[in-house]
Amino acid sequence: MRDFGYFKAVIENMEKVNETQGENIKAAAALMFEAIKNDRLISVYGGGGHTTLPVGEMFFRAGGLANINPVMETGLSVFNQALKYLELERTVNYGGAIMRYYDLKEGDVLIIFHNIGINPATIDAAMEAKKNGVKIIAVSSSYWQGEMPAEHFIRHPNKTNLFDYADVAIDDYNPVGDAMVEIPGFETPIAPASNIVDFYIAHLLEIETVAMCVDAGITPPVWSSANTPGGDEKNAALLAKYRPRVKML
């Protein structure tokens, strides 16, 4: 098997997250812990395309937090037609409309994933949430935000970056272009890494949050696998509690 350095590149990316983002992950987990302590939901949003996949990874997942509220818009996801979601994630005010529908309140916690961090569906969502006093955890790349030209057409017209709106910013160090492997004799890079790293960050947030709950003597709301013996029975109380509150349940 030939991976042309892909495994090493992904591991180096995750190691960089470990080495530099630990305090940011702890700070984000502290906001998530407070949400659990105060019986509030933790909302998660992806600003378009494959950045919506971490939303699914955190929602209704074995070993994941049961108070996750996916701010999920099918139009932005990879389960929409590709050219349609590409256009929608570049559409001004679309992200703001999604946030208004989910009606997050002051003090709520919102995790926004978008490794590029500059497109209208991401920026408008962050602006709307910030206006309402929502605490924002942003997972994105400083490379994309810093290296993309100010006048690039995919940017929000106000030229801001996702990290500008974040209470806690977590850098996933996704390289511009995302794909990390070059095959000799072939010009176009292949093998993106952003979702692998963002899934890793999502689970680091869950791990730290659950550990904080245990340290404080609070039982965190965590799903058991519905596919194991007794799983449905273990989840029944969590479903009864959160199904009236989480739109996607």
PDB file of C-alpha atoms in Angstrom:
ATOM      1  CA  MET A   1       0.000   0.000   0.000  1.00  0.00           C
ATOM      2  CA  ARG A   2       1.252   3.467  -0.889  1.00  0.00           C
ATOM      3  CA  ASP A   3      -0.047   6.459   1.041  1.00  0.00           C
ATOM      4  CA  PHE A   4       2.523   8.986  -0.268  1.00  0.00           C
ATOM      5  CA  GLY A   5       2.918  10.562   3.183  1.00  0.00           C
ATOM      6  CA  TYR A   6      -0.795  10.947   3.944  1.00  0.00           C
ATOM      7  CA  PHE A   7      -0.733   9.160   7.315  1.00  0.00           C
ATOM      8  CA  LYS A   8       2.264  11.191   8.465  1.00  0.00           C
ATOM      9  CA  ALA A   9       0.676  14.457   7.312  1.00  0.00           C
ATOM     10  CA  VAL A  10      -2.573  13.768   9.168  1.00  0.00           C
ATOM     11  CA  ILE A  11      -0.765  12.705  12.334  1.00  0.00           C
ATOM     12  CA  GLU A  12       1.436  15.817  12.201  1.00  0.00           C
ATOM     13  CA  ASN A  13      -1.672  17.953  11.862  1.00  0.00           C
ATOM     14  CA  MET A  14      -3.282  16.327  14.915  1.00  0.00           C
ATOM     15  CA  GLU A  15      -0.020  16.581  16.852  1.00  0.00           C
ATOM     16  CA  LYS A  16       0.059  20.305  16.115  1.00  0.00           C
ATOM     17  CA  VAL A  17      -3.459  20.587  17.500  1.00  0.00           C
ATOM     18  CA  ASN A  18      -2.348  18.698  20.618  1.00  0.00           C
ATOM     19  CA  GLU A  19       0.728  20.861  21.083  1.00  0.00           C
ATOM     20  CA  THR A  20      -0.891  24.273  20.567  1.00  0.00           C
ATOM     21  CA  GLN A  21      -4.653  24.071  21.127  1.00  0.00           C
ATOM     22  CA  GLY A  22      -4.893  22.385  24.526  1.00  0.00           C
ATOM     23  CA  GLU A  23      -5.808  25.544  26.438  1.00  0.00           C
ATOM     24  CA  ASN A  24      -8.354  26.550  23.821  1.00  0.00           C
ATOM     25  CA  ILE A  25      -9.957  23.114  23.964  1.00  0.00           C
ATOM     26  CA  LYS A  26     -10.120  23.350  27.763  1.00  0.00           C
ATOM     27  CA  ALA A  27     -11.691  26.808  27.536  1.00  0.00           C
ATOM     28  CA  ALA A  28     -14.261  25.553  25.032  1.00  0.00           C
ATOM     29  CA  ALA A  29     -15.006  22.510  27.158  1.00  0.00           C
ATOM     30  CA  ALA A  30     -15.551  24.798  30.140  1.00  0.00           C
ATOM     31  CA  LEU A  31     -18.347  26.546  28.216  1.00  0.00           C
ATOM     32  CA  MET A  32     -19.819  23.161  27.311  1.00  0.00           C
ATOM     33  CA  PHE A  33     -19.547  22.035  30.949  1.00  0.00           C
ATOM     34  CA  GLU A  34     -21.425  25.145  32.093  1.00  0.00           C
ATOM     35  CA  ALA A  35     -24.162  24.372  29.582  1.00  0.00           C
ATOM     36  CA  ILE A  36     -24.552  20.876  31.008  1.00  0.00           C
ATOM     37  CA  LYS A  37     -24.441  22.134  34.596  1.00  0.00           C
ATOM     38  CA  ASN A  38     -27.200  24.641  33.808  1.00  0.00           C
ATOM     39  CA  ASP A  39     -29.251  22.132  31.791  1.00  0.00           C
ATOM     40  CA  ARG A  40     -28.786  23.950  28.491  1.00  0.00           C
ATOM     41  CA  LEU A  41     -28.251  22.577  25.016  1.00  0.00           C
ATOM     42  CA  ILE A  42     -24.954  22.775  23.116  1.00  0.00           C
ATOM     43  CA  SER A  43     -25.680  23.759  19.514  1.00  0.00           C
ATOM     44  CA  VAL A  44     -23.407  22.744  16.634  1.00  0.00           C
ATOM     45  CA  TYR A  45     -23.336  24.255  13.135  1.00  0.00           C
ATOM     46  CA  GLY A  46     -21.303  23.618   9.994  1.00  0.00           C
ATOM     47  CA  GLY A  47     -20.930  26.468   7.520  1.00  0.00           C
ATOM     48  CA  GLY A  48     -21.359  24.415   4.366  1.00  0.00           C
ATOM     49  CA  GLY A  49     -20.376  21.280   2.442  1.00  0.00           C
ATOM     50  CA  HIS A  50     -18.131  18.802   4.214  1.00  0.00           C
ATOM     51  CA  THR A  51     -17.865  21.059   7.265  1.00  0.00           C
ATOM     52  CA  THR A  52     -21.399  19.935   8.133  1.00  0.00           C
ATOM     53  CA  LEU A  53     -20.123  16.395   8.733  1.00  0.00           C
ATOM     54  CA  PRO A  54     -18.699  17.123  12.227  1.00  0.00           C
ATOM     55  CA  VAL A  55     -22.221  18.205  13.198  1.00  0.00           C
ATOM     56  CA  GLY A  56     -23.422  14.674  12.466  1.00  0.00           C
ATOM     57  CA  GLU A  57     -20.405  13.215  14.243  1.00  0.00           C
ATOM     58  CA  MET A  58     -21.367  14.969  17.480  1.00  0.00           C
ATOM     59  CA  PHE A  59     -25.106  14.273  17.275  1.00  0.00           C
ATOM     60  CA  PHE A  60     -26.857  11.138  18.603  1.00  0.00           C
ATOM     61  CA  ARG A  61     -23.538   9.304  18.585  1.00  0.00           C
ATOM     62  CA  ALA A  62     -22.502   6.410  20.810  1.00  0.00           C
ATOM     63  CA  GLY A  63     -20.346   7.929  23.536  1.00  0.00           C
ATOM     64  CA  GLY A  64     -21.397  11.454  22.564  1.00  0.00           C
ATOM     65  CA  LEU A  65     -23.227  14.130  24.515  1.00  0.00           C
ATOM     66  CA  ALA A  66     -27.013  13.853  24.471  1.00  0.00           C
ATOM     67  CA  ASN A  67     -27.602  17.603  24.840  1.00  0.00           C
ATOM     68  CA  ILE A  68     -26.139  18.353  21.403  1.00  0.00           C
ATOM     69  CA  ASN A  69     -28.529  20.414  19.281  1.00  0.00           C
ATOM     70  CA  PRO A  70     -27.553  20.172  15.599  1.00  0.00           C
ATOM     71  CA  VAL A  71     -28.250  23.429  13.788  1.00  0.00           C
ATOM     72  CA  MET A  72     -28.612  21.406  10.629  1.00  0.00           C
ATOM     73  CA  GLU A  73     -29.651  22.860   7.310  1.00  0.00           C
ATOM     74  CA  THR A  74     -29.866  20.198   4.617  1.00  0.00           C
ATOM     75  CA  GLY A  75     -29.373  22.841   1.937  1.00  0.00           C
ATOM     76  CA  LEU A  76     -25.803  23.421   3.164  1.00  0.00           C
ATOM     77  CA  SER A  77     -24.913  19.770   3.623  1.00  0.00           C
ATOM     78  CA  VAL A  78     -23.259  17.246   1.356  1.00  0.00           C
ATOM     79  CA  PHE A  79     -26.667  15.556   1.105  1.00  0.00           C
ATOM     80  CA  ASN A  80     -27.883  18.420  -1.050  1.00  0.00           C
ATOM     81  CA  GLN A  81     -26.858  18.600  -4.712  1.00  0.00           C
ATOM     82  CA  ALA A  82     -23.218  19.671  -4.766  1.00  0.00           C
ATOM     83  CA  LEU A  83     -23.532  22.768  -6.933  1.00  0.00           C
ATOM     84  CA  LYS A  84     -26.570  23.860  -4.946  1.00  0.00           C
ATOM     85  CA  TYR A  85     -24.873  23.710  -1.538  1.00  0.00           C
ATOM     86  CA  LEU A  86     -21.795  25.390  -2.996  1.00  0.00           C
ATOM     87  CA  GLU A  87     -23.936  28.319  -4.081  1.00  0.00           C
ATOM     88  CA  LEU A  88     -25.936  28.426  -0.862  1.00  0.00           C
ATOM     89  CA  GLU A  89     -22.845  28.546   1.354  1.00  0.00           C
ATOM     90  CA  ARG A  90     -21.791  31.624  -0.645  1.00  0.00           C
ATOM     91  CA  THR A  91     -25.208  33.292  -0.282  1.00  0.00           C
ATOM     92  CA  VAL A  92     -25.371  36.328   2.012  1.00  0.00           C
ATOM     93  CA  ASN A  93     -28.004  36.206   4.815  1.00  0.00           C
ATOM     94  CA  TYR A  94     -28.653  32.470   4.424  1.00  0.00           C
ATOM     95  CA  GLY A  95     -26.678  31.550   7.545  1.00  0.00           C
ATOM     96  CA  GLY A  96     -28.395  34.292   9.531  1.00  0.00           C
ATOM     97  CA  ALA A  97     -31.821  32.927   8.563  1.00  0.00           C
ATOM     98  CA  ILE A  98     -30.826  29.477   9.826  1.00  0.00           C
ATOM     99  CA  MET A  99     -29.748  30.917  13.167  1.00  0.00           C
ATOM    100  CA  ARG A 100     -32.957  32.904  13.523  1.00  0.00           C
ATOM    101  CA  TYR A 101     -34.960  29.729  12.969  1.00  0.00           C
ATOM    102  CA  TYR A 102     -33.124  27.893  15.746  1.00  0.00           C
ATOM    103  CA  ASP A 103     -33.579  30.938  17.997  1.00  0.00           C
ATOM    104  CA  LEU A 104     -30.516  30.629  20.216  1.00  0.00           C
ATOM    105  CA  LYS A 105     -30.617  32.796  23.318  1.00  0.00           C
ATOM    106  CA  GLU A 106     -28.115  34.836  25.309  1.00  0.00           C
ATOM    107  CA  GLY A 107     -25.692  32.552  27.098  1.00  0.00           C
ATOM    108  CA  ASP A 108     -26.322  29.568  24.822  1.00  0.00           C
ATOM    109  CA  VAL A 109     -23.235  27.771  23.488  1.00  0.00           C
ATOM    110  CA  LEU A 110     -22.696  27.324  19.749  1.00  0.00           C
ATOM    111  CA  ILE A 111     -19.871  25.374  18.106  1.00  0.00           C
ATOM    112  CA  ILE A 112     -19.236  26.454  14.510  1.00  0.00           C
ATOM    113  CA  PHE A 113     -17.158  24.243  12.247  1.00  0.00           C
ATOM    114  CA  HIS A 114     -15.804  25.672   9.022  1.00  0.00           C
ATOM    115  CA  ASN A 115     -12.150  25.091   8.213  1.00  0.00           C
ATOM    116  CA  ILE A 116     -12.113  27.920   5.657  1.00  0.00           C
ATOM    117  CA  GLY A 117     -13.961  30.301   7.971  1.00  0.00           C
ATOM    118  CA  ILE A 118     -14.670  33.144   5.556  1.00  0.00           C
ATOM    119  CA  ASN A 119     -17.780  32.265   3.544  1.00  0.00           C
ATOM    120  CA  PRO A 120     -21.136  34.065   3.949  1.00  0.00           C
ATOM    121  CA  ALA A 121     -23.077  31.108   5.422  1.00  0.00           C
ATOM    122  CA  THR A 122     -20.469  30.885   8.190  1.00  0.00           C
ATOM    123  CA  ILE A 123     -19.973  34.590   8.863  1.00  0.00           C
ATOM    124  CA  ASP A 124     -23.686  35.468   8.805  1.00  0.00           C
ATOM    125  CA  ALA A 125     -24.451  32.642  11.235  1.00  0.00           C
ATOM    126  CA  ALA A 126     -21.694  33.823  13.571  1.00  0.00           C
ATOM    127  CA  MET A 127     -22.882  37.435  13.337  1.00  0.00           C
ATOM    128  CA  GLU A 128     -26.477  36.502  14.134  1.00  0.00           C
ATOM    129  CA  ALA A 129     -25.443  34.344  17.087  1.00  0.00           C
ATOM    130  CA  LYS A 130     -23.070  36.994  18.427  1.00  0.00           C
ATOM    131  CA  LYS A 131     -25.777  39.652  18.173  1.00  0.00           C
ATOM    132  CA  ASN A 132     -27.956  37.527  20.446  1.00  0.00           C
ATOM    133  CA  GLY A 133     -25.285  37.018  23.095  1.00  0.00           C
ATOM    134  CA  VAL A 134     -24.491  33.414  22.183  1.00  0.00           C
ATOM    135  CA  LYS A 135     -21.106  32.026  23.254  1.00  0.00           C
ATOM    136  CA  ILE A 136     -19.264  30.886  20.109  1.00  0.00           C
ATOM    137  CA  ILE A 137     -16.659  28.136  19.893  1.00  0.00           C
ATOM    138  CA  ALA A 138     -15.102  28.325  16.426  1.00  0.00           C
ATOM    139  CA  VAL A 139     -13.173  25.430  14.874  1.00  0.00           C
ATOM    140  CA  SER A 140     -11.389  26.669  11.776  1.00  0.00           C
ATOM    141  CA  SER A 141      -8.028  27.213  10.110  1.00  0.00           C
ATOM    142  CA  SER A 142      -5.812  30.239  10.618  1.00  0.00           C
ATOM    143  CA  TYR A 143      -4.148  29.389   7.301  1.00  0.00           C
ATOM    144  CA  TRP A 144      -7.316  29.781   5.252  1.00  0.00           C
ATOM    145  CA  GLN A 145      -8.433  32.869   7.135  1.00  0.00           C
ATOM    146  CA  GLY A 146      -5.028  34.491   6.950  1.00  0.00           C
ATOM    147  CA  GLU A 147      -3.937  33.544   3.444  1.00  0.00           C
ATOM    148  CA  MET A 148      -7.089  33.978   1.354  1.00  0.00           C
ATOM    149  CA  PRO A 149      -7.073  37.391  -0.378  1.00  0.00           C
ATOM    150  CA  ALA A 150      -9.373  39.994   1.135  1.00  0.00           C
ATOM    151  CA  GLU A 151     -11.136  40.436  -2.200  1.00  0.00           C
ATOM    152  CA  HIS A 152     -11.611  36.726  -2.944  1.00  0.00           C
ATOM    153  CA  PHE A 153     -15.146  36.141  -4.169  1.00  0.00           C
ATOM    154  CA  ILE A 154     -15.965  33.415  -1.626  1.00  0.00           C
ATOM    155  CA  ARG A 155     -15.452  35.825   1.282  1.00  0.00           C
ATOM    156  CA  HIS A 156     -18.342  37.470   3.067  1.00  0.00           C
ATOM    157  CA  PRO A 157     -18.676  41.052   1.787  1.00  0.00           C
ATOM    158  CA  ASN A 158     -17.570  42.400   5.175  1.00  0.00           C
ATOM    159  CA  LYS A 159     -14.161  40.619   4.787  1.00  0.00           C
ATOM    160  CA  THR A 160     -14.190  39.256   8.336  1.00  0.00           C
ATOM    161  CA  ASN A 161     -13.061  35.831   9.545  1.00  0.00           C
ATOM    162  CA  LEU A 162     -14.863  33.312  11.745  1.00  0.00           C
ATOM    163  CA  PHE A 163     -12.281  33.716  14.495  1.00  0.00           C
ATOM    164  CA  ASP A 164     -13.264  37.409  14.739  1.00  0.00           C
ATOM    165  CA  TYR A 165     -16.563  36.335  16.337  1.00  0.00           C
ATOM    166  CA  ALA A 166     -15.300  33.514  18.551  1.00  0.00           C
ATOM    167  CA  ASP A 167     -15.270  33.497  22.331  1.00  0.00           C
ATOM    168  CA  VAL A 168     -12.939  30.523  21.945  1.00  0.00           C
ATOM    169  CA  ALA A 169     -11.059  29.839  18.699  1.00  0.00           C
ATOM    170  CA  ILE A 170      -9.649  26.371  17.995  1.00  0.00           C
ATOM    171  CA  ASP A 171      -7.221  26.165  15.082  1.00  0.00           C
ATOM    172  CA  ASP A 172      -7.395  22.968  13.037  1.00  0.00           C
ATOM    173  CA  TYR A 173      -4.455  24.120  10.832  1.00  0.00           C
ATOM    174  CA  ASN A 174      -6.181  22.899   7.679  1.00  0.00           C
ATOM    175  CA  PRO A 175      -3.936  23.900   4.754  1.00  0.00           C
ATOM    176  CA  VAL A 176      -5.312  26.065   1.978  1.00  0.00           C
ATOM    177  CA  GLY A 177      -6.727  23.659  -0.592  1.00  0.00           C
ATOM    178  CA  ASP A 178      -7.256  20.932   2.055  1.00  0.00           C
ATOM    179  CA  ALA A 179      -5.808  18.050   0.017  1.00  0.00           C
ATOM    180  CA  MET A 180      -2.419  16.995   1.388  1.00  0.00           C
ATOM    181  CA  VAL A 181      -0.965  14.385  -0.996  1.00  0.00           C
ATOM    182  CA  GLU A 182       0.807  14.862  -4.303  1.00  0.00           C
ATOM    183  CA  ILE A 183       1.240  11.844  -6.558  1.00  0.00           C
ATOM    184  CA  PRO A 184       4.352  12.100  -8.759  1.00  0.00           C
ATOM    185  CA  GLY A 185       3.282  12.665 -12.336  1.00  0.00           C
ATOM    186  CA  PHE A 186      -0.171  14.000 -11.361  1.00  0.00           C
ATOM    187  CA  GLU A 187      -0.736  17.716 -10.889  1.00  0.00           C
ATOM    188  CA  THR A 188      -3.822  17.928  -8.633  1.00  0.00           C
ATOM    189  CA  PRO A 189      -3.351  17.231  -4.864  1.00  0.00           C
ATOM    190  CA  ILE A 190      -5.565  14.538  -3.342  1.00  0.00           C
ATOM    191  CA  ALA A 191      -6.541  13.205   0.126  1.00  0.00           C
ATOM    192  CA  PRO A 192      -7.995  16.038   2.253  1.00  0.00           C
ATOM    193  CA  ALA A 193      -7.527  15.934   6.015  1.00  0.00           C
ATOM    194  CA  SER A 194      -9.898  18.554   7.407  1.00  0.00           C
ATOM    195  CA  ASN A 195     -12.684  16.211   8.485  1.00  0.00           C
ATOM    196  CA  ILE A 196     -10.323  13.753  10.150  1.00  0.00           C
ATOM    197  CA  VAL A 197      -8.808  16.558  12.218  1.00  0.00           C
ATOM    198  CA  ASP A 198     -12.145  18.236  12.946  1.00  0.00           C
ATOM    199  CA  PHE A 199     -13.662  14.921  14.089  1.00  0.00           C
ATOM    200  CA  TYR A 200     -10.655  14.549  16.377  1.00  0.00           C
ATOM    201  CA  ILE A 201     -11.202  18.030  17.808  1.00  0.00           C
ATOM    202  CA  ALA A 202     -14.915  17.308  18.287  1.00  0.00           C
ATOM    203  CA  HIS A 203     -14.118  14.218  20.346  1.00  0.00           C
ATOM    204  CA  LEU A 204     -11.413  16.032  22.325  1.00  0.00           C
ATOM    205  CA  LEU A 205     -14.074  18.586  23.293  1.00  0.00           C
ATOM    206  CA  GLU A 206     -16.402  15.808  24.413  1.00  0.00           C
ATOM    207  CA  ILE A 207     -13.678  14.047  26.396  1.00  0.00           C
ATOM    208  CA  GLU A 208     -12.628  17.196  28.249  1.00  0.00           C
ATOM    209  CA  THR A 209     -16.245  18.186  28.906  1.00  0.00           C
ATOM    210  CA  VAL A 210     -17.189  14.791  30.320  1.00  0.00           C
ATOM    211  CA  ALA A 211     -14.062  14.785  32.492  1.00  0.00           C
ATOM    212  CA  MET A 212     -14.990  18.219  33.866  1.00  0.00           C
ATOM    213  CA  CYS A 213     -18.470  16.931  34.700  1.00  0.00           C
ATOM    214  CA  VAL A 214     -17.071  13.921  36.527  1.00  0.00           C
ATOM    215  CA  ASP A 215     -14.600  16.124  38.440  1.00  0.00           C
ATOM    216  CA  ALA A 216     -17.528  18.280  39.563  1.00  0.00           C
ATOM    217  CA  GLY A 217     -19.689  15.331  40.579  1.00  0.00           C
ATOM    218  CA  ILE A 218     -22.137  15.887  37.722  1.00  0.00           C
ATOM    219  CA  THR A 219     -23.356  12.963  35.642  1.00  0.00           C
ATOM    220  CA  PRO A 220     -22.887  13.996  32.006  1.00  0.00           C
ATOM    221  CA  PRO A 221     -25.662  13.112  29.546  1.00  0.00           C
ATOM    222  CA  VAL A 222     -23.965  10.600  27.249  1.00  0.00           C
ATOM    223  CA  TRP A 223     -25.554   8.260  24.714  1.00  0.00           C
ATOM    224  CA  SER A 224     -24.942   4.530  24.830  1.00  0.00           C
ATOM    225  CA  SER A 225     -24.804   2.673  21.540  1.00  0.00           C
ATOM    226  CA  ALA A 226     -28.367   1.897  20.483  1.00  0.00           C
ATOM    227  CA  ASN A 227     -27.006  -1.175  18.699  1.00  0.00           C
ATOM    228  CA  THR A 228     -25.697  -2.953  21.805  1.00  0.00           C
ATOM    229  CA  PRO A 229     -27.782  -5.077  24.201  1.00  0.00           C
ATOM    230  CA  GLY A 230     -29.692  -2.749  26.514  1.00  0.00           C
ATOM    231  CA  GLY A 231     -28.692   0.339  24.540  1.00  0.00           C
ATOM    232  CA  ASP A 232     -32.217   1.528  23.821  1.00  0.00           C
ATOM    233  CA  GLU A 233     -33.164   1.057  27.454  1.00  0.00           C
ATOM    234  CA  LYS A 234     -30.156   3.055  28.640  1.00  0.00           C
ATOM    235  CA  ASN A 235     -31.006   5.890  26.251  1.00  0.00           C
ATOM    236  CA  ALA A 236     -34.708   6.048  27.070  1.00  0.00           C
ATOM    237  CA  ALA A 237     -34.406   8.625  29.841  1.00  0.00           C
ATOM    238  CA  LEU A 238     -32.161  10.859  27.722  1.00  0.00           C
ATOM    239  CA  LEU A 239     -34.604  10.670  24.827  1.00  0.00           C
ATOM    240  CA  ALA A 240     -37.494  11.572  27.093  1.00  0.00           C
ATOM    241  CA  LYS A 241     -35.562  14.591  28.346  1.00  0.00           C
ATOM    242  CA  TYR A 242     -34.139  15.947  25.099  1.00  0.00           C
ATOM    243  CA  ARG A 243     -36.597  14.918  22.403  1.00  0.00           C
ATOM    244  CA  PRO A 244     -38.940  17.837  23.186  1.00  0.00           C
ATOM    245  CA  ARG A 245     -35.991  20.253  23.062  1.00  0.00           C
ATOM    246  CA  VAL A 246     -33.782  19.081  20.173  1.00  0.00           C
ATOM    247  CA  LYS A 247     -35.449  19.615  16.791  1.00  0.00           C
ATOM    248  CA  MET A 248     -33.519  16.840  15.034  1.00  0.00           C
ATOM    249  CA  LEU A 249     -34.496  14.136  17.538  1.00  0.00           C
TER     250      LEU A 249
END
